[in-house]
Amino acid sequence: MLDTIKFLPPTVAPPTRPLSLLQSIRAARRNVLELIPELAYRQPMVSGRMGVRWHMVQDPGALRRVLLDNVENYPKSEVMLRMLRPAVGDSLFTSEGNSWRWQRRVVAPVFAQRNVTALAPVMTATAKRAAERLMRGSEHPELVGEMLSATFDVICDVALSGREHFDADAYSHAILRYFETAGKASLLDFLRVPNWIPRPGALLGLGAVRTMHSMVARAIAARRQETAGDADDLLDYMLKAQDPETGRRMSPTDLLHNMQFFIVAGHETTALALSWSLLLLALYPEAQERARAEARAALGDSPAGADHIEATPYVKQVIEEAMRLYPPVGMLARNVRRADTLGGREILPNDVLFLPIYALHRHQMWWELPNEFDPDRFSPEAVRARDRYLYLPFGGGPRVCVGANFAMMQAHIILATLLARFRFELGPHPLPMPTMSMTVRPDTGVRLAVKRI
């Protein structure tokens, strides 16, 4: 365990009493993490009623049943799908059944481990550019924006072999605008008003959707006009893909929505993991020095590559612990199709399940000193001794994030490169608080003093 320090990582104060309908609506609009009651950090399950019965599940055995053993009984919540579909339609993330299965088969080869390793040079080049920007930048840069720019480079290369059709700033602003409008729960959702009745947030988010879709559509159109056909990226796989059972190919709409999803998810979540990692290392200087010594010994003055991964295990542990404290997606929701039993509790059709990953990762029953930062929780010995379903930054079961290995290698290469070249310290700016609409973001960004070694 790391030595006690002055600061604990910032977190949300959970409500100690049940929220009323109005309070729940306000919390959902302001910060989804504020919906998680204090009991959810101490009990394996919490149940209640607000129009319908709901259950928050923090028990690893119950989570295994929901995400793996009886996954067909627990489709994604209609509220969550309503928030996502304007941007990503019936893509891999939102589809179910046979539609999901064939899309998964199309995408999986791109993110197979052998292909991820082949993508490492793209990540290395991006890490080097990110370090060069920090060298030229201000003394207290805003690091979320810096990390978003770095990971956007990588995902565009992997998905589209370049970003010439994208205005990165406009695209990033559109993502944030979408999260702040269509990506927030509405009173109509709490009242279970049918999804065909437009939500105000969805209407306000239409401009952001048009901005994102127009850039993706231009990239797809440009690729279709190329005659060489020698690209080896995600779009190329999708253009060539055919379901062996039905002969189905991706329609133009399928292509647009899947590319949109992978570009957003593929850079946003990794950038947040990196930003939280840097903040935590500034809060815990002894952990930063340990990670830096490891990175310097492995890299010297070179940027990190795939061959440095095994030599820098503590850097990976830092990222994993950062995603424990600040999981990229802090809450999932599922509908219930048929009666079941979870953790000894009866679950009925049409109940709603909440899977509060944020609370699971900080649960007092499962983690020692859960609100403290300790990368040694992810030593190989500690990981082997822990239930797989106590740590779910990428989900679990058959719908585990297809790009998990890609995201981890990207974050590892970038963080090792930065730690070998810079020291990150707290500056005059107040610590950000975690806030969630779609993803767990630092509400005011991450501003640190960045000092070249």
mmCIF file with all atom_site columns, C-alpha atoms in Angstrom, residues 113 116-121 123-124 299 303-312 409 412-413:
data_model
loop_
_atom_site.group_PDB
_atom_site.id
_atom_site.type_symbol
_atom_site.label_atom_id
_atom_site.label_alt_id
_atom_site.label_comp_id
_atom_site.label_asym_id
_atom_site.label_entity_id
_atom_site.label_seq_id
_atom_site.pdbx_PDB_ins_code
_atom_site.Cartn_x
_atom_site.Cartn_y
_atom_site.Cartn_z
_atom_site.occupancy
_atom_site.B_iso_or_equiv
_atom_site.pdbx_formal_charge
_atom_site.auth_seq_id
_atom_site.auth_comp_id
_atom_site.auth_asym_id
_atom_site.auth_atom_id
_atom_site.pdbx_PDB_model_num
ATOM 1  C CA . GLN A 1 113 ? -4.097 -9.500 -30.605 1.00 0.00 ? 113 GLN A CA 1
ATOM 2  C CA . VAL A 1 116 ? -3.203 -4.927 -32.374 1.00 0.00 ? 116 VAL A CA 1
ATOM 3  C CA . THR A 1 117 ? 0.529  -5.579 -32.059 1.00 0.00 ? 117 THR A CA 1
ATOM 4  C CA . ALA A 1 118 ? 0.948  -4.656 -35.729 1.00 0.00 ? 118 ALA A CA 1
ATOM 5  C CA . LEU A 1 119 ? -0.730 -1.306 -34.975 1.00 0.00 ? 119 LEU A CA 1
ATOM 6  C CA . ALA A 1 120 ? 1.827  -0.415 -32.296 1.00 0.00 ? 120 ALA A CA 1
ATOM 7  C CA . PRO A 1 121 ? 3.986  1.763  -34.628 1.00 0.00 ? 121 PRO A CA 1
ATOM 8  C CA . MET A 1 123 ? 0.613  4.364  -31.410 1.00 0.00 ? 123 MET A CA 1
ATOM 9  C CA . THR A 1 124 ? 4.333  5.030  -30.987 1.00 0.00 ? 124 THR A CA 1
ATOM 10 C CA . LEU A 1 299 ? 12.828 3.494  -23.024 1.00 0.00 ? 299 LEU A CA 1
ATOM 11 C CA . PRO A 1 303 ? 9.088  6.677  -27.431 1.00 0.00 ? 303 PRO A CA 1
ATOM 12 C CA . ALA A 1 304 ? 7.520  3.422  -26.255 1.00 0.00 ? 304 ALA A CA 1
ATOM 13 C CA . GLY A 1 305 ? 6.615  0.598  -28.607 1.00 0.00 ? 305 GLY A CA 1
ATOM 14 C CA . ALA A 1 306 ? 5.162  -2.887 -28.413 1.00 0.00 ? 306 ALA A CA 1
ATOM 15 C CA . ASP A 1 307 ? 8.521  -4.326 -27.349 1.00 0.00 ? 307 ASP A CA 1
ATOM 16 C CA . HIS A 1 308 ? 8.472  -2.151 -24.214 1.00 0.00 ? 308 HIS A CA 1
ATOM 17 C CA . ILE A 1 309 ? 5.137  -3.414 -22.895 1.00 0.00 ? 309 ILE A CA 1
ATOM 18 C CA . GLU A 1 310 ? 6.501  -6.376 -20.927 1.00 0.00 ? 310 GLU A CA 1
ATOM 19 C CA . ALA A 1 311 ? 9.320  -4.242 -19.482 1.00 0.00 ? 311 ALA A CA 1
ATOM 20 C CA . THR A 1 312 ? 6.902  -1.691 -17.998 1.00 0.00 ? 312 THR A CA 1
ATOM 21 C CA . MET A 1 409 ? -1.839 -0.996 -25.594 1.00 0.00 ? 409 MET A CA 1
ATOM 22 C CA . HIS A 1 412 ? 0.288  2.005  -22.167 1.00 0.00 ? 412 HIS A CA 1
ATOM 23 C CA . ILE A 1 413 ? 2.483  3.263  -25.012 1.00 0.00 ? 413 ILE A CA 1
#
